[in-house]
Backbone as numpy.savetxt, mean C-alpha at the origin, in Angstrom:
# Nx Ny Nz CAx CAy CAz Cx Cy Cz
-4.27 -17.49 14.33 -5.67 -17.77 14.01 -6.15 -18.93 14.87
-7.18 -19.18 14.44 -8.25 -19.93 16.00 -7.33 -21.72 15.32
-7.14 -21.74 13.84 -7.27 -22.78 13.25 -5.62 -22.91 13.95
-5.08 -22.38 13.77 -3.17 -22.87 14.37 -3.35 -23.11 15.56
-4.28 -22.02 16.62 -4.15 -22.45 17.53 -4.55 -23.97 17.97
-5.64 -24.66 17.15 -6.39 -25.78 17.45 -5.36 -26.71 17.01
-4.25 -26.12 15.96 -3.04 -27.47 15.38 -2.00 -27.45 17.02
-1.61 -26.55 17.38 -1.16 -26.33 18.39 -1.42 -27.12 19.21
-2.64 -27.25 19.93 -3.25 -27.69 20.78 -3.43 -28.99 20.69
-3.55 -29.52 19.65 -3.07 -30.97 18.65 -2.69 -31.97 19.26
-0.95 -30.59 18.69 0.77 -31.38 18.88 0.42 -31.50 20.49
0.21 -29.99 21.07 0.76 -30.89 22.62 -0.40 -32.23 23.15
-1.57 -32.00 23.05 -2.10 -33.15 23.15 -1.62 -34.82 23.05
-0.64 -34.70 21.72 -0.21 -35.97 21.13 1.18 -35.81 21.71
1.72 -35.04 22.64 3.02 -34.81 23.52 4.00 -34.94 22.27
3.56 -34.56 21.03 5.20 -34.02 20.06 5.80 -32.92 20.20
6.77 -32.97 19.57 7.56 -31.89 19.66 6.93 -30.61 19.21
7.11 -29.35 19.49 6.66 -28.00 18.83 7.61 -27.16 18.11
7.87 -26.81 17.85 9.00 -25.82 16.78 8.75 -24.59 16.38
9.03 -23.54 17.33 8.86 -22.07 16.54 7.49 -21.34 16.76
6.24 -21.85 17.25 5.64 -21.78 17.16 4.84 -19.86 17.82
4.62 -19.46 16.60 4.45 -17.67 17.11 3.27 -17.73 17.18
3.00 -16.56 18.44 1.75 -16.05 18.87 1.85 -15.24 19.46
0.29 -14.13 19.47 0.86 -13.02 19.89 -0.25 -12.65 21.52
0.38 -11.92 22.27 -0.73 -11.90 23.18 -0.64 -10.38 23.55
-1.65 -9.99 24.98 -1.78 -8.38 24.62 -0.94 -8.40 26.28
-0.52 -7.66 26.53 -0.14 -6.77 27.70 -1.48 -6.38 28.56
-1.27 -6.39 29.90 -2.68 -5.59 30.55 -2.55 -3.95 29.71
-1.39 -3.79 29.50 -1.55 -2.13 29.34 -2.02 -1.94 28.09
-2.45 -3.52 27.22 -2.64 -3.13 25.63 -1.82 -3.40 24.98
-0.64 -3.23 25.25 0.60 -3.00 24.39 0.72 -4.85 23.86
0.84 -5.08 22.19 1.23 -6.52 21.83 2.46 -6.68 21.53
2.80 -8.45 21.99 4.29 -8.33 22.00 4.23 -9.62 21.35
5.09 -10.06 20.71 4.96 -11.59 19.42 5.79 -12.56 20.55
5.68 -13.86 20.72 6.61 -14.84 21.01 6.46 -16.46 20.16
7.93 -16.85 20.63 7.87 -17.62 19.17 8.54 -18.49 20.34
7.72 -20.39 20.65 8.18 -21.17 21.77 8.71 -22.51 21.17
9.11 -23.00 21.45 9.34 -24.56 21.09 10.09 -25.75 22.12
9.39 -26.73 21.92 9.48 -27.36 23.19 9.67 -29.00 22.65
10.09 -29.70 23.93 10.17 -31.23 23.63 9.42 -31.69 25.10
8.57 -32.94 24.83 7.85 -33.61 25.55 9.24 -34.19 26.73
8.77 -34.12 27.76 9.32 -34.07 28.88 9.15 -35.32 29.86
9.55 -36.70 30.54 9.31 -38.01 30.92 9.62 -38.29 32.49
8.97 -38.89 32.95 9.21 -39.12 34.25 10.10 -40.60 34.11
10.59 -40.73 35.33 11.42 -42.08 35.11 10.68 -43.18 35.23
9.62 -43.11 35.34 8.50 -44.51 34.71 7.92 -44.33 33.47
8.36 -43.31 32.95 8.36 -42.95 31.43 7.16 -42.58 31.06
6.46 -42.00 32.08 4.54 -41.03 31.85 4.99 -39.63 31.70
4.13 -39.27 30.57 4.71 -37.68 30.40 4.67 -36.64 31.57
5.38 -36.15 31.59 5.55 -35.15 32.62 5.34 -33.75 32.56
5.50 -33.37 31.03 5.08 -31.89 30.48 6.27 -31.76 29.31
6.35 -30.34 29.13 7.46 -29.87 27.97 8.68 -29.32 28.82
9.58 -29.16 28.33 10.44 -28.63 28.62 11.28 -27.92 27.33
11.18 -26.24 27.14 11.66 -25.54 26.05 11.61 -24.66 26.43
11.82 -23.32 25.18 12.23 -22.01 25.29 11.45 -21.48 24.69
10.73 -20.09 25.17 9.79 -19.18 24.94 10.98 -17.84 24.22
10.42 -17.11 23.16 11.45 -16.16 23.08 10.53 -14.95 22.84
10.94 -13.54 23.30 10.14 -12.20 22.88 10.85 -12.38 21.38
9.83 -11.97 20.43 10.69 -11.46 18.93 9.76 -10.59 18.51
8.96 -9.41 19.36 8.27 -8.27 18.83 8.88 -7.41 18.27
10.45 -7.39 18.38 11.10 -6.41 17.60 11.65 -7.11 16.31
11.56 -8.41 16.18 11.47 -8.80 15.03 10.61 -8.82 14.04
9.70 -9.51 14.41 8.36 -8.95 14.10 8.05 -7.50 13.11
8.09 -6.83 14.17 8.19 -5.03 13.76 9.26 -4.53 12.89
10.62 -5.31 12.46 11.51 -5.11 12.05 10.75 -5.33 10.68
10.24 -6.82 10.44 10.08 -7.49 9.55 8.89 -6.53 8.82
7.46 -6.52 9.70 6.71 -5.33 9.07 7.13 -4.11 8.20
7.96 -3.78 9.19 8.68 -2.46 8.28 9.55 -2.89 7.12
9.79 -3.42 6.96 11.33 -4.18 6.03 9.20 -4.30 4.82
8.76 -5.12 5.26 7.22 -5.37 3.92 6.66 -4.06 3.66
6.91 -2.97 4.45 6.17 -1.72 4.29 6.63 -0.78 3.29
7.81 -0.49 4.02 8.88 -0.10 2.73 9.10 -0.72 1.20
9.43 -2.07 1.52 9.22 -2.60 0.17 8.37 -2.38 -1.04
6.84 -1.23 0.08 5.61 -2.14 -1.09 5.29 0.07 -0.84
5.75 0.47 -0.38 5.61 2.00 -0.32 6.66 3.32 -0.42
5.90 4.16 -1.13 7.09 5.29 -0.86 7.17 5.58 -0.04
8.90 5.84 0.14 9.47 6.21 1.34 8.82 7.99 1.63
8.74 8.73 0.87 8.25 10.43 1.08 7.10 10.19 1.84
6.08 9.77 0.68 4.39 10.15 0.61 3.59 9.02 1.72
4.32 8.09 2.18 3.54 6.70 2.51 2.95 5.86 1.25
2.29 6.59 0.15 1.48 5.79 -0.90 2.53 4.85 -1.39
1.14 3.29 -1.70 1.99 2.50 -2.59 3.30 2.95 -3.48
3.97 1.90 -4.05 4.57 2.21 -4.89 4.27 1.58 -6.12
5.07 1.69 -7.30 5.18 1.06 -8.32 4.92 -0.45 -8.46
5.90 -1.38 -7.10 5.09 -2.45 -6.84 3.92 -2.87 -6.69
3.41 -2.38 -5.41 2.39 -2.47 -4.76 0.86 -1.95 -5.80
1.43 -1.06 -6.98 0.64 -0.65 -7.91 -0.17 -1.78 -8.47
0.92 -2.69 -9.26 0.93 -3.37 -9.97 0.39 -4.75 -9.44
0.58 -4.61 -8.19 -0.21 -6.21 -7.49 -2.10 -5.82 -7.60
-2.21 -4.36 -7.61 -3.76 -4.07 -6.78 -3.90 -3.73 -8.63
-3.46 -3.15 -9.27 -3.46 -3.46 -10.85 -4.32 -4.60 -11.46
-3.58 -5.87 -10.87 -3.81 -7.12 -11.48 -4.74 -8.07 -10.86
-5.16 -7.65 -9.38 -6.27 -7.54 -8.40 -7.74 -6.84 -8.76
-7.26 -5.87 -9.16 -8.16 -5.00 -10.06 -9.18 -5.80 -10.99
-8.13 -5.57 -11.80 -8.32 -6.24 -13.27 -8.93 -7.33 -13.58
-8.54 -8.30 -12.58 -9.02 -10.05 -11.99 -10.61 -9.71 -11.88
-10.93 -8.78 -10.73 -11.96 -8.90 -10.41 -12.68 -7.99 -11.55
-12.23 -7.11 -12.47 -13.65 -6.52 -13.46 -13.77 -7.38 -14.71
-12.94 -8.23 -14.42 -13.13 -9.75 -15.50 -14.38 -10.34 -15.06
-14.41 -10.59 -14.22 -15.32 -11.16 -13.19 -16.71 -10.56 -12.76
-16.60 -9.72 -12.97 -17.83 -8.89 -12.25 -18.93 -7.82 -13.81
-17.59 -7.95 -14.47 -18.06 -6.78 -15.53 -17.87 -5.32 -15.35
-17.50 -4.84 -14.32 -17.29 -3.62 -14.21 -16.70 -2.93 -14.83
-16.43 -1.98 -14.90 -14.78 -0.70 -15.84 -13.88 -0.58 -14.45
-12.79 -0.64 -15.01 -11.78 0.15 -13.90 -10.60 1.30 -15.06
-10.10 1.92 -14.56 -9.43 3.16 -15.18 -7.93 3.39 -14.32
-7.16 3.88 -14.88 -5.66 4.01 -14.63 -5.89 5.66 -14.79
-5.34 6.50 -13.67 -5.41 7.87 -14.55 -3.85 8.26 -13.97
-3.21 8.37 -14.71 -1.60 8.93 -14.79 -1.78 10.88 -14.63
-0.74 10.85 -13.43 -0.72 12.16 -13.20 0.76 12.85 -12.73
0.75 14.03 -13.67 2.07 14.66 -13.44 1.89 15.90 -13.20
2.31 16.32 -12.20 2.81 17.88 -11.58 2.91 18.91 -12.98
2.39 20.20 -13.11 3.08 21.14 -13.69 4.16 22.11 -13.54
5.31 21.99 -13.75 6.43 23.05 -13.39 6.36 22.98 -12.08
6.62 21.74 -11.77 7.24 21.77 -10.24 8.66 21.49 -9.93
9.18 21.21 -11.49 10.85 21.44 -11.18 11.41 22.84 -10.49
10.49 24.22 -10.78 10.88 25.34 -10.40 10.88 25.33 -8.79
10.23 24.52 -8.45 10.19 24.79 -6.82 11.26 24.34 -6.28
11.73 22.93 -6.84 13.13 22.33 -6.76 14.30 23.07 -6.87
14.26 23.63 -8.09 15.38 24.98 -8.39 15.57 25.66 -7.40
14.29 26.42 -7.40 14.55 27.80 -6.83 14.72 27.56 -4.88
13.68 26.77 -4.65 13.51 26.95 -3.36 13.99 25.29 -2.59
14.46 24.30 -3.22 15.38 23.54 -2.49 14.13 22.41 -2.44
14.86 20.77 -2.70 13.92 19.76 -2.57 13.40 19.46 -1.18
13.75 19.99 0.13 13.25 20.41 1.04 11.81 20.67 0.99
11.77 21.72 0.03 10.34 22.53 -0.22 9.67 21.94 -1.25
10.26 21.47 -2.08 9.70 20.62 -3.20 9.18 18.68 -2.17
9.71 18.33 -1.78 9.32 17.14 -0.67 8.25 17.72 0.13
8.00 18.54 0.58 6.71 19.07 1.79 5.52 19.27 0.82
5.86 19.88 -0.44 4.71 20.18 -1.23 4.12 18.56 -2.12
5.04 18.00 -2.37 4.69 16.11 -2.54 3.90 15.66 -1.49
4.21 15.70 0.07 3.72 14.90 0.60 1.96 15.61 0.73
1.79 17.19 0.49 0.57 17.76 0.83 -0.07 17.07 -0.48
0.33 17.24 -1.86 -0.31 16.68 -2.64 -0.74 15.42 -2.61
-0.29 14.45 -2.24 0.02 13.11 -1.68 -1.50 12.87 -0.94
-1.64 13.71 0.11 -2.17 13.71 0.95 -3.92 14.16 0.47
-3.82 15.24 -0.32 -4.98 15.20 -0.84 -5.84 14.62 -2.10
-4.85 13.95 -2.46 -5.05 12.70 -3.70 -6.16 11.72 -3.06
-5.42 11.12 -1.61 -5.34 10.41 -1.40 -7.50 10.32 -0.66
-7.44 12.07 -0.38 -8.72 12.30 0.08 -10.11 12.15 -0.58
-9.71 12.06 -1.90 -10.28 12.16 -3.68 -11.36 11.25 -3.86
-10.84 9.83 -3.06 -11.20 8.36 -3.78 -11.53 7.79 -2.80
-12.26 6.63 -3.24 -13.08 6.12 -2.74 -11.82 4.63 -1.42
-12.04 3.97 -0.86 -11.45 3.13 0.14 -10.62 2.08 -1.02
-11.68 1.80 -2.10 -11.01 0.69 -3.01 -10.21 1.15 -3.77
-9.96 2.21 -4.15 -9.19 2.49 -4.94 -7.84 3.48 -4.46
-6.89 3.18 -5.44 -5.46 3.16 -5.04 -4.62 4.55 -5.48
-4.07 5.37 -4.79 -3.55 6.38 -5.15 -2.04 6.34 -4.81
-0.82 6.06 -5.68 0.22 5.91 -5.96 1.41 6.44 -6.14
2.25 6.70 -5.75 3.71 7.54 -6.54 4.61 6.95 -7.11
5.04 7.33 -8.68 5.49 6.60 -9.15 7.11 6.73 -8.91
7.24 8.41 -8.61 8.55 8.69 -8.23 8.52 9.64 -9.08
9.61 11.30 -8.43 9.73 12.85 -8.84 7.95 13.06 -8.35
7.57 13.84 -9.49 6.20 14.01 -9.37 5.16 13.74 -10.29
5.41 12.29 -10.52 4.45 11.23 -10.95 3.22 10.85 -10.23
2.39 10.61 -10.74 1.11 9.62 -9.42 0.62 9.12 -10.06
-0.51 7.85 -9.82 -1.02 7.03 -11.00 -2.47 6.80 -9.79
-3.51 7.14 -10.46 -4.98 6.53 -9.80 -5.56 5.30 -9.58
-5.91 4.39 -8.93 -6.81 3.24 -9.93 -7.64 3.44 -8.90
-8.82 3.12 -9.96 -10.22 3.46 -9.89 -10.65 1.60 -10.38
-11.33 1.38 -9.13 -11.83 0.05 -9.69 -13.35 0.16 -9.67
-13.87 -0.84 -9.87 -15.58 -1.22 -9.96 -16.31 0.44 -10.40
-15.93 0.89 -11.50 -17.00 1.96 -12.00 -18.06 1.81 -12.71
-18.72 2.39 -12.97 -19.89 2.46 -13.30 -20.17 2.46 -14.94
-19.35 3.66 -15.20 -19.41 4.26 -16.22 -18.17 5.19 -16.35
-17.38 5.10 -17.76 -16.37 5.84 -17.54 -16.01 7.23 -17.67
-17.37 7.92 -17.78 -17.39 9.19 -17.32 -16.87 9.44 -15.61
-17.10 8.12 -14.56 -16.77 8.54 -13.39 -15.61 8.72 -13.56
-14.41 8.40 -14.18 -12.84 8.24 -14.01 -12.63 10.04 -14.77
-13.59 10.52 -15.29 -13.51 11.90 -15.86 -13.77 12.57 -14.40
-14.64 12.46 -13.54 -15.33 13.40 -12.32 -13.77 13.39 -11.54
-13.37 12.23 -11.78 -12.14 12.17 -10.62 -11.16 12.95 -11.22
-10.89 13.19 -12.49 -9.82 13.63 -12.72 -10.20 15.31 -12.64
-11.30 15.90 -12.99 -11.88 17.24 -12.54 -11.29 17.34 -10.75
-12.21 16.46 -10.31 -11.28 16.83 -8.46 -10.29 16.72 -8.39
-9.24 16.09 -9.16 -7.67 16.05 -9.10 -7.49 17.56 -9.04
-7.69 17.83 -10.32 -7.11 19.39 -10.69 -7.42 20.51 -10.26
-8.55 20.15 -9.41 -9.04 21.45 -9.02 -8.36 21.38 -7.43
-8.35 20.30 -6.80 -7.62 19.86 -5.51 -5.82 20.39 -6.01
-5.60 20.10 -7.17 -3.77 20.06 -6.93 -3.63 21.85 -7.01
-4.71 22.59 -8.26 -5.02 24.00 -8.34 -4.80 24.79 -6.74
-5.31 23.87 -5.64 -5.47 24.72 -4.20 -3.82 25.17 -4.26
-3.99 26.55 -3.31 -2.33 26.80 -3.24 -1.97 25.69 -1.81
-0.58 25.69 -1.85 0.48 25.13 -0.80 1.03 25.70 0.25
1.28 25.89 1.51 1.59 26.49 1.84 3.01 26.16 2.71
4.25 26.87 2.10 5.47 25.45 3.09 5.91 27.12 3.86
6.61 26.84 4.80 7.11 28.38 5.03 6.74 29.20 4.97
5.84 29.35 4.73 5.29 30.85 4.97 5.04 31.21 3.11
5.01 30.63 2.91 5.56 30.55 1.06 4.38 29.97 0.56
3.98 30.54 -0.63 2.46 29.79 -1.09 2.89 29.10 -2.58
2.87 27.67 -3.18 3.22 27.85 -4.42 2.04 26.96 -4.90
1.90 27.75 -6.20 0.66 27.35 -7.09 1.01 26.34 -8.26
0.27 24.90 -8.58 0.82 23.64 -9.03 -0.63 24.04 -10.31
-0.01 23.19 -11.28 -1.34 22.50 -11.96 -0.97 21.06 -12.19
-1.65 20.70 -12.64 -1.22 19.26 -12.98 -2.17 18.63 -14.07
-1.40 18.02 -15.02 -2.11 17.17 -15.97 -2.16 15.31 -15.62
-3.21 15.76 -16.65 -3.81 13.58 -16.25 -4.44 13.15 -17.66
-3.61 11.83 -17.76 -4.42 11.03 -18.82 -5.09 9.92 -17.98
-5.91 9.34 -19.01 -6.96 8.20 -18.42 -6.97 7.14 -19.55
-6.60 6.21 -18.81 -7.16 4.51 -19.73 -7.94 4.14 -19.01
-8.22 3.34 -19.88 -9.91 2.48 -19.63 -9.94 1.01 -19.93
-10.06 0.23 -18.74 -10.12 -0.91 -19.02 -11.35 -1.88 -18.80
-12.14 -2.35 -19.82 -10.70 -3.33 -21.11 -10.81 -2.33 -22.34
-11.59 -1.09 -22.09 -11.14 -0.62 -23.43 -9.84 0.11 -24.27
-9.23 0.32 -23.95 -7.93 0.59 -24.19 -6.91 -0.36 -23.99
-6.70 -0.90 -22.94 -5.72 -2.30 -22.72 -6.42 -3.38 -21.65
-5.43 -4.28 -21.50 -6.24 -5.14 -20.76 -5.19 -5.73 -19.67
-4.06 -4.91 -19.36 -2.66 -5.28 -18.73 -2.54 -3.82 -17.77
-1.61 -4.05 -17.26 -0.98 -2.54 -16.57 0.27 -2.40 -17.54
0.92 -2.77 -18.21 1.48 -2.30 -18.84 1.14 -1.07 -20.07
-0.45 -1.78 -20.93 -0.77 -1.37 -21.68 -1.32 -0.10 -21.24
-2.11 -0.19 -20.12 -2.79 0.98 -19.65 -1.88 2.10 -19.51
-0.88 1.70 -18.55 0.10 2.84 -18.54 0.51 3.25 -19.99
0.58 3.02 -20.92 1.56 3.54 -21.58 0.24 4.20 -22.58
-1.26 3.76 -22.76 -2.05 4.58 -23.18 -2.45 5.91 -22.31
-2.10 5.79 -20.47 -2.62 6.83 -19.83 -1.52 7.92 -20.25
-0.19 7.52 -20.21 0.75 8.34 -20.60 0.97 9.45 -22.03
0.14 8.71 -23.37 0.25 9.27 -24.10 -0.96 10.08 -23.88
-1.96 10.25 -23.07 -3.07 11.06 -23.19 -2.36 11.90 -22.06
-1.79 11.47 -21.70 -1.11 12.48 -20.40 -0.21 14.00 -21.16
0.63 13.12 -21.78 1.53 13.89 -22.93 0.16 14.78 -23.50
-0.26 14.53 -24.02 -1.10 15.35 -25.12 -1.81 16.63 -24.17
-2.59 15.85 -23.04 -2.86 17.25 -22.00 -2.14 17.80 -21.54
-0.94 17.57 -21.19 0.22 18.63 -21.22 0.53 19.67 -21.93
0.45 18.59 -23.21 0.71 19.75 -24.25 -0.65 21.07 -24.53
């Protein structure tokens, strides 16, 4: 940022030492590469500074290591979508802000119908390709702010922040089903899903992600049934 760079610019000014100091610059070809330098003020033998003298290092593959190592952490490995973590941070992000604002936000819990049979019959191969298409059109559903999730098997969880009215968290769950209803197509093979969804409502139902989940779940259960 402009502000490190100006601390940067500081230290060497005041000829101290630097330590570690990362930045990233671009390649003519575009391509960015991270380096991380550190240096000690450098003396002539009448003892007027003379410059630095240190070591510059490439660590873009550290860097990139490290990204991925935060990516994974905070996403499923199948679908790309958050995970369970990453749920629960934009959950409480959520939540923060319809304290604040007054808005509704909604949790809508969603589970696959009889998609163990695809597993059975035709191999998690085929059951994984048909996750990531669902995945994929969940994800087409909603709006930029809001978060579409896997909880793991064929779980998913919605959040819907800043609504209006909580009939909208009903419109969404109509496009769920009619989107998961589309057939699949893996192999040459078409298989037909339904899927059920419960909905909490917050703050009317809970006021946590804990609570929500476990009210979206029992309305989940019940539309199942």
């Amino acid at each position: 940022s402009e502000a490190q760079w100006q601390a940067h610019r500081e230290t060497l000014r005041s000829h101290a030492p630097c330590r570690d100091f990362v930045y990233q610059i671009a390649k003519p070809d575009g391509e960015l590469r991270w380096f991380s330098v550190s240096g000690n003020p450098a003396y002539d033998e009448l003892g007027d500074f003379a410059g630095y003298h240190g070591v510059g290092t490439d660590i873009t593959e550290r860097v990139r290591a490290a990204e991925q190592f935060r990516h994974l952490a905070h996403h499923d490995v199948l679908t790309g979508l958050p995970n369970r973590r990453l749920l629960a941070d934009r959950v409480d992000q959520s939540l923060a802000l319809a304290r604040r604002s007054g808005h509704l936000a909604a949790l809508l819990l969603l589970d696959l119908d009889d998609f163990k049979i695809i597993n059975d019959t035709d191999g998690h191969s085929a059951g994984d390709t048909v996750l990531v298409a669902i995945a994929q059109r969940l994800r087409g559903l909603v709006r930029a702010i809001d978060t579409v999730a896997r909880l793991g098997g064929d779980e998913f969880v919605i959040l819907l922040q800043e609504m209006a009215h909580p009939r909208d968290a009903i419109r969404v769950a109509e496009k769920v089903i009619e989107a998961v209803r589309e057939p699949v197509e893996v192999g040459g093979r078409q298989y037909l899903l339904g899927v059920s969804v419960g909905i909490a409502h917050f703050p009317e139902h809970a006021a946590n992600m804990e609570g929500l989940m476990q009210k979206a779940d029992i309305a989940m259960y019940e539309a199942k049934q």
